[in-house]
Amino acid sequence: MVSQTPNLVKPENMQSKTKIHIDPLPYLDRFDGIPDSLVLLIFNKLADVRSLGRCAVVSKRFNSLVPLVHDVFVKIDRVVTVDGDMDGEDDPLSMSSTKPRNLFSHLIKLVLFTLLKPFNQLRNTTNGPNKPMLPQLSHHSPAQVLKNFTNVRDLRIELPAGDVGTEDGVILKWKAEFGSTLQNCVILGGTRMDRKLVSDVEQPMEDNGSIPEPFYTNGGLKLRVVWTISSLIAASTRHYLLRQIIKDHPTLRNLVLTDADGQGTLCMGCEQLKEFREKPLTASASSNRTQVPASNMKLRYAPYLDLAEGVSLQGATLVSIKPSVEGAGPGGSTSGNSSHSRKEVEAFVYGAFDGPSKAAVKALVKQRTYLLEMNGF
């Protein structure tokens, strides 16, 4: 008798299972792989100091890179007087003020309230573990905000509003170039800018080679003089306020101070900044501003201009200003370099504004030129 044992067949799918445990890869921050030079390129494109402040609190690496940014834009939120904050109707620089906003009638101090809140908590390891990158102040002046930026080359500062108060409908724009003192200034004004209308247009005046007679009788010349003096005082006040910033940043090669209204622009290039550092400015005895030197002015006027895109400008006036020098001719330049200087002034005038204002300048330079002289003040 043969004993039979059961034939046990092992299913093919029944195999021993072994669990394989794979250690997770360590987390890699891909941004850490970007070189510092590329991060700085991004920060330079960003430029806005408020945004840079937020970036600086992200990491220690960003904290160390932000002060190396070349291009910086500072937008000022508020302007107050030296005596303290002013609000509402008592503030001549407030948008809601009933008084004219005029910068030069008060001694002002630029301050920032909410500009750099992120910077307030930012720690600068080079100054100690508990020392903030920016001082703990309720108000920050532009010089204080920029104090820890060590390599600024191109700086743009924007004020909250224009400096010269004007009546409704009046157009006033200016651009000034300064070294240690005024070098060039161009002012564009108009009594009204709107869509082309045939009514209420100032009638063309007879061109007899002198300033039109209605300028004397209806206050037109006086109004243009007020525009000119006010713009020059505003420009010289802005220039005076830049002293500390220029002193603290020897790497600066381009500086622009403008306003949110687009009324006035002060600019200083590399040569102007070099002159400012080498030759001390002359302050006005009456207020905190740079003294405006004696100058020659060229005034051009057109009662009505048709501009592009259906825009018209009434009472259009263009004033170009150049400091006079001893022995200068009518253009404000000596005979030896008159041609070169004239080309520089023309280039500055033509490039001062954009859009309809640029078209107005091109039209006005074709008008008759009236030469005036102005004493320093």
Coordinates of C-alpha atoms in Angstrom, one line a residue:
M1 CA 0.0 0.0 0.0
V2 CA 1.4 3.2 -1.1
S3 CA 0.7 6.2 1.0
Q4 CA -0.1 9.3 -1.0
T5 CA 0.9 12.7 0.2
P6 CA -1.1 15.7 -0.9
N7 CA 0.4 17.6 -3.7
L8 CA 0.7 21.2 -2.5
V9 CA 1.1 23.7 -5.2
K10 CA 2.2 27.2 -4.3
P11 CA 0.4 29.9 -6.3
E12 CA 2.7 31.9 -8.5
N13 CA 1.4 35.1 -7.0
M14 CA 2.1 34.2 -3.5
Q15 CA 5.6 35.5 -3.0
S16 CA 7.2 37.0 0.0
K17 CA 6.6 40.7 0.2
T18 CA 9.3 43.0 1.5
K19 CA 8.6 46.6 2.3
I20 CA 11.2 49.0 1.1
H21 CA 11.5 52.2 3.1
I22 CA 13.1 55.2 1.2
D23 CA 14.4 58.0 3.3
P24 CA 12.8 61.3 2.1
L25 CA 15.2 63.7 0.3
P26 CA 16.1 66.7 2.4
Y27 CA 14.1 69.8 1.4
L28 CA 16.0 72.0 -1.0
D29 CA 15.2 75.7 -1.3
R30 CA 15.7 76.3 -5.0
F31 CA 15.9 80.1 -4.4
D32 CA 19.1 79.5 -2.4
G33 CA 20.6 78.2 -5.6
I34 CA 20.2 81.6 -7.3
P35 CA 23.5 83.6 -7.1
D36 CA 23.6 86.9 -5.2
S37 CA 24.2 88.9 -8.3
L38 CA 20.9 87.7 -9.8
V39 CA 19.0 88.4 -6.6
L40 CA 20.5 91.9 -6.5
L41 CA 19.3 92.3 -10.2
I42 CA 15.8 91.5 -9.1
F43 CA 16.0 93.8 -6.1
N44 CA 17.2 96.6 -8.4
K45 CA 14.2 96.1 -10.7
L46 CA 12.0 96.2 -7.6
A47 CA 13.6 99.5 -6.4
D48 CA 10.7 100.6 -4.2
V49 CA 12.1 101.0 -0.7
R50 CA 8.9 99.9 1.0
S51 CA 9.0 96.6 -0.9
L52 CA 12.7 96.2 -0.3
G53 CA 11.9 96.6 3.4
R54 CA 9.5 93.6 3.2
C55 CA 12.0 91.5 1.4
A56 CA 14.7 92.3 3.9
V57 CA 12.8 90.6 6.7
V58 CA 12.3 87.3 4.7
S59 CA 15.8 85.9 5.5
K60 CA 19.2 86.7 6.8
R61 CA 20.5 86.4 3.2
F62 CA 18.0 89.0 1.9
N63 CA 18.8 91.2 4.9
S64 CA 22.4 91.3 3.9
L65 CA 21.7 91.9 0.2
V66 CA 19.0 94.7 0.4
P67 CA 21.6 97.3 1.6
L68 CA 23.6 96.6 -1.6
V69 CA 20.8 97.7 -4.0
H70 CA 21.9 100.2 -6.6
D71 CA 18.5 101.6 -7.7
V72 CA 16.2 102.9 -5.0
F73 CA 12.8 104.7 -5.1
V74 CA 11.5 106.5 -2.0
K75 CA 7.9 107.5 -2.0
I76 CA 7.2 110.0 0.8
D77 CA 3.8 109.7 2.4
R78 CA 3.6 112.9 4.4
V79 CA 5.2 116.3 4.8
V80 CA 5.1 118.2 8.1
T81 CA 6.7 121.4 9.5
V82 CA 9.5 121.5 11.9
D83 CA 7.2 122.4 14.7
G84 CA 5.2 119.2 14.4
D85 CA 2.5 117.5 12.5
M86 CA -0.2 119.4 10.8
D87 CA -3.5 118.1 9.6
G88 CA -6.6 119.3 7.9
E89 CA -7.1 122.9 7.1
D90 CA -4.1 124.0 9.1
D91 CA -1.7 122.1 6.8
P92 CA -0.7 124.2 3.8
L93 CA 0.6 121.1 2.2
S94 CA -2.5 119.0 2.8
M95 CA -4.6 118.1 -0.3
S96 CA -7.7 119.1 1.6
S97 CA -6.3 122.4 2.9
T98 CA -8.1 125.6 1.9
K99 CA -4.8 127.5 2.0
P100 CA -2.4 127.4 -1.0
R101 CA 0.1 124.6 -0.8
N102 CA 3.3 126.4 -0.9
L103 CA 6.5 124.8 0.2
F104 CA 8.7 127.9 0.5
S105 CA 6.5 129.8 3.0
H106 CA 7.3 127.3 5.7
L107 CA 10.5 125.6 7.0
I108 CA 9.7 122.0 6.3
K109 CA 11.0 118.7 7.3
L110 CA 10.4 115.6 5.3
V111 CA 9.2 112.6 7.3
L112 CA 7.8 109.2 6.7
F113 CA 5.1 107.6 8.9
T114 CA 4.4 104.3 7.3
L115 CA 7.1 104.0 4.7
L116 CA 9.3 101.4 6.4
K117 CA 7.3 99.5 9.0
P118 CA 9.1 96.3 8.0
F119 CA 12.4 97.9 8.6
N120 CA 11.5 98.8 12.1
Q121 CA 11.8 95.2 13.1
L122 CA 14.7 94.4 10.9
R123 CA 17.9 93.5 12.7
N124 CA 21.3 94.3 11.3
T125 CA 23.8 91.7 12.4
T126 CA 26.7 94.0 11.6
N127 CA 25.5 96.5 14.1
G128 CA 24.9 94.0 16.8
P129 CA 22.1 91.4 17.5
N130 CA 19.7 93.9 19.1
K131 CA 20.2 96.9 17.0
P132 CA 17.7 97.6 14.3
M133 CA 18.8 98.3 10.7
L134 CA 17.0 101.6 10.9
P135 CA 16.5 103.7 14.1
Q136 CA 13.3 103.3 16.1
L137 CA 11.7 106.6 15.2
S138 CA 8.1 107.6 14.8
H139 CA 9.1 109.7 11.8
H140 CA 11.7 108.8 9.2
S141 CA 13.4 111.4 7.0
P142 CA 14.7 110.2 3.6
A143 CA 18.2 110.5 4.9
Q144 CA 17.4 108.1 7.8
V145 CA 15.6 105.7 5.5
L146 CA 18.6 105.5 3.2
K147 CA 21.2 105.4 5.9
N148 CA 21.9 101.7 5.7
F149 CA 21.9 101.5 1.9
T150 CA 25.6 101.5 1.1
N151 CA 25.8 101.4 -2.7
V152 CA 23.0 103.6 -4.0
R153 CA 23.7 104.9 -7.5
D154 CA 20.3 105.9 -8.9
L155 CA 17.9 107.5 -6.4
R156 CA 14.4 108.7 -7.1
I157 CA 12.4 110.5 -4.4
E158 CA 8.7 111.4 -4.8
L159 CA 7.0 114.0 -2.6
P160 CA 3.3 113.6 -1.9
A161 CA 2.2 116.8 -3.8
G162 CA 3.5 119.7 -5.9
D163 CA 4.9 122.7 -4.1
V164 CA 3.3 125.6 -5.9
G165 CA -0.4 126.3 -5.4
T166 CA -2.3 127.2 -8.5
E167 CA -5.9 128.0 -9.3
D168 CA -8.2 125.4 -10.8
G169 CA -7.5 124.7 -14.4
V170 CA -4.0 126.3 -14.4
I171 CA -1.2 124.1 -15.8
L172 CA 2.2 124.5 -14.2
K173 CA 5.2 122.2 -14.7
W174 CA 8.9 122.8 -14.1
K175 CA 12.2 121.0 -14.3
A176 CA 15.4 122.2 -12.8
E177 CA 19.0 120.9 -13.0
F178 CA 21.3 121.7 -10.1
G179 CA 25.0 121.2 -9.3
S180 CA 26.1 123.3 -6.3
T181 CA 23.6 125.9 -7.6
L182 CA 21.0 126.2 -10.4
Q183 CA 22.3 125.3 -13.8
N184 CA 19.1 125.1 -15.9
C185 CA 15.4 125.5 -15.4
V186 CA 12.5 125.3 -17.7
I187 CA 8.9 126.2 -16.8
L188 CA 5.8 125.4 -18.8
G189 CA 2.5 127.1 -17.8
G190 CA -1.0 127.6 -19.2
T191 CA -4.1 129.3 -18.0
R192 CA -6.2 126.3 -19.1
M193 CA -5.8 122.9 -20.8
D194 CA -8.8 121.0 -22.1
R195 CA -10.4 119.6 -25.2
K196 CA -10.4 122.0 -28.1
L197 CA -12.9 124.8 -27.7
V198 CA -13.4 127.8 -29.9
S199 CA -15.0 129.8 -27.1
D200 CA -13.2 131.7 -24.4
V201 CA -9.9 131.5 -26.3
E202 CA -7.4 134.3 -25.8
Q203 CA -7.2 136.3 -29.1
P204 CA -3.9 136.3 -31.0
M205 CA -1.8 139.4 -30.2
E206 CA 0.0 141.6 -32.7
D207 CA 3.7 140.6 -32.8
N208 CA 5.6 143.9 -32.8
G209 CA 8.8 142.5 -31.3
S210 CA 8.1 143.4 -27.7
I211 CA 6.1 141.8 -24.9
P212 CA 2.4 142.0 -25.8
E213 CA 0.5 145.0 -24.4
P214 CA -2.3 142.9 -22.7
F215 CA 0.4 141.3 -20.6
Y216 CA 0.7 144.6 -18.7
T217 CA -3.0 145.5 -18.6
N218 CA -4.6 142.1 -17.6
G219 CA -2.0 140.9 -15.2
G220 CA -0.6 138.3 -17.6
L221 CA 3.1 139.2 -17.1
K222 CA 2.7 139.4 -13.4
L223 CA 1.1 135.9 -13.3
R224 CA 4.1 134.5 -15.3
V225 CA 6.5 136.2 -13.0
V226 CA 4.8 134.6 -10.0
W227 CA 4.9 131.2 -11.7
T228 CA 8.7 131.6 -12.4
I229 CA 9.7 132.9 -8.9
S230 CA 7.5 130.2 -7.2
S231 CA 8.9 127.4 -9.2
L232 CA 12.5 128.6 -8.6
I233 CA 11.9 128.8 -4.9
A234 CA 10.4 125.3 -4.8
A235 CA 13.3 123.9 -6.8
S236 CA 15.9 125.6 -4.6
T237 CA 14.2 124.4 -1.4
R238 CA 14.2 120.8 -2.7
H239 CA 17.9 121.2 -3.6
Y240 CA 18.7 122.4 -0.1
L241 CA 17.0 119.4 1.5
L242 CA 19.2 116.9 -0.4
R243 CA 22.5 118.0 1.3
Q244 CA 22.6 115.1 3.8
I245 CA 21.6 112.4 1.4
I246 CA 24.3 113.4 -1.1
K247 CA 26.9 113.6 1.7
D248 CA 25.9 110.1 3.0
H249 CA 26.0 108.4 -0.4
P250 CA 29.2 109.1 -2.3
T251 CA 28.3 106.4 -4.8
L252 CA 25.3 108.4 -6.1
R253 CA 25.5 109.1 -9.8
N254 CA 21.9 110.1 -10.6
L255 CA 19.3 111.8 -8.3
V256 CA 15.8 112.8 -9.1
L257 CA 13.3 114.5 -6.7
T258 CA 9.8 114.8 -8.1
D259 CA 6.2 114.8 -6.8
A260 CA 3.1 112.7 -7.2
D261 CA 1.3 115.6 -9.0
G262 CA 4.0 115.7 -11.7
Q263 CA 4.4 119.4 -11.1
G264 CA 8.1 119.8 -10.6
T265 CA 11.3 117.7 -11.1
L266 CA 14.8 118.4 -9.7
C267 CA 17.5 116.3 -11.3
M268 CA 21.2 115.9 -10.6
G269 CA 23.5 113.9 -12.8
C270 CA 27.0 112.6 -12.2
E271 CA 28.8 115.8 -13.0
Q272 CA 26.3 117.9 -11.0
L273 CA 26.7 115.6 -7.9
K274 CA 30.5 115.9 -8.2
E275 CA 30.3 119.7 -8.3
F276 CA 27.9 119.7 -5.3
R277 CA 30.5 117.7 -3.3
E278 CA 33.4 119.8 -4.3
K279 CA 31.9 123.3 -4.2
P280 CA 29.7 124.1 -1.2
L281 CA 26.3 125.6 -2.0
T282 CA 25.3 129.1 -1.0
A283 CA 22.2 129.1 1.2
S284 CA 19.6 131.9 1.1
A285 CA 19.8 134.2 4.0
S286 CA 16.0 134.4 4.4
S287 CA 15.1 130.7 4.4
N288 CA 16.3 127.1 4.3
R289 CA 16.9 126.9 0.5
T290 CA 19.8 127.3 -1.9
Q291 CA 20.3 130.8 -3.2
V292 CA 19.1 131.3 -6.8
P293 CA 21.8 133.1 -8.8
A294 CA 21.2 136.1 -11.1
S295 CA 19.9 134.6 -14.3
N296 CA 18.9 135.3 -17.9
M297 CA 15.4 134.2 -19.0
K298 CA 13.8 133.5 -22.3
L299 CA 10.1 133.8 -22.4
R300 CA 7.9 132.5 -25.2
Y301 CA 4.1 132.9 -25.3
A302 CA 1.2 131.7 -27.4
P303 CA -2.4 132.7 -26.6
Y304 CA -3.6 129.3 -27.9
L305 CA -2.0 126.0 -28.9
D306 CA -3.5 123.0 -30.6
L307 CA -1.9 119.9 -29.2
A308 CA -2.2 116.2 -30.1
E309 CA -5.2 114.1 -29.2
G310 CA -7.6 117.0 -29.3
V311 CA -6.0 118.8 -26.4
S312 CA -5.7 122.6 -26.4
L313 CA -3.6 124.9 -24.2
Q314 CA -4.6 128.5 -23.6
G315 CA -2.2 131.2 -22.4
A316 CA 0.7 128.9 -23.1
T317 CA 4.0 130.1 -21.7
L318 CA 7.5 128.7 -21.8
V319 CA 10.3 130.1 -19.6
S320 CA 13.9 128.8 -19.9
I321 CA 16.3 130.0 -17.3
K322 CA 20.1 130.0 -17.3
P323 CA 22.4 131.6 -14.7
S324 CA 24.1 134.6 -16.1
V325 CA 27.9 134.8 -15.9
E326 CA 30.2 137.8 -16.0
G327 CA 30.9 138.7 -19.6
A328 CA 28.0 136.6 -20.9
G329 CA 26.0 137.5 -24.0
P330 CA 22.2 137.6 -24.3
G331 CA 22.1 133.8 -24.1
G332 CA 23.8 133.7 -20.8
S333 CA 27.1 132.2 -22.2
T334 CA 30.5 133.6 -23.1
S335 CA 31.4 133.8 -26.8
G336 CA 33.9 131.0 -26.5
N337 CA 31.4 128.3 -25.5
S338 CA 28.1 129.9 -26.6
S339 CA 27.3 127.3 -29.3
H340 CA 28.0 124.4 -27.0
S341 CA 26.0 125.9 -24.1
R342 CA 23.1 126.8 -26.4
K343 CA 22.8 123.2 -27.6
E344 CA 22.9 121.9 -24.1
V345 CA 20.1 124.3 -23.0
E346 CA 18.0 123.4 -26.1
A347 CA 18.4 119.7 -25.4
F348 CA 17.4 120.2 -21.7
V349 CA 14.3 122.2 -22.8
Y350 CA 13.2 119.8 -25.4
G351 CA 13.6 116.8 -23.1
A352 CA 12.1 118.3 -20.0
F353 CA 8.5 116.9 -20.4
D354 CA 6.5 114.1 -21.9
G355 CA 3.1 113.8 -23.6
P356 CA 1.1 116.9 -24.4
S357 CA 3.5 119.0 -22.5
K358 CA 6.4 118.0 -24.8
A359 CA 4.3 118.9 -27.8
A360 CA 3.5 122.3 -26.2
V361 CA 7.3 122.9 -25.7
K362 CA 8.0 122.1 -29.4
A363 CA 5.3 124.5 -30.5
L364 CA 6.4 127.3 -28.1
V365 CA 10.1 127.3 -29.1
K366 CA 8.9 128.4 -32.5
Q367 CA 7.4 131.5 -31.0
R368 CA 9.1 134.9 -30.6
T369 CA 11.6 135.0 -27.7
Y370 CA 11.5 137.7 -25.1
L371 CA 14.7 138.2 -23.1
L372 CA 14.5 139.1 -19.5
E373 CA 17.0 139.4 -16.6
M374 CA 16.5 138.4 -13.0
N375 CA 18.6 139.3 -9.9
G376 CA 19.7 136.6 -7.6
F377 CA 17.6 136.0 -4.5

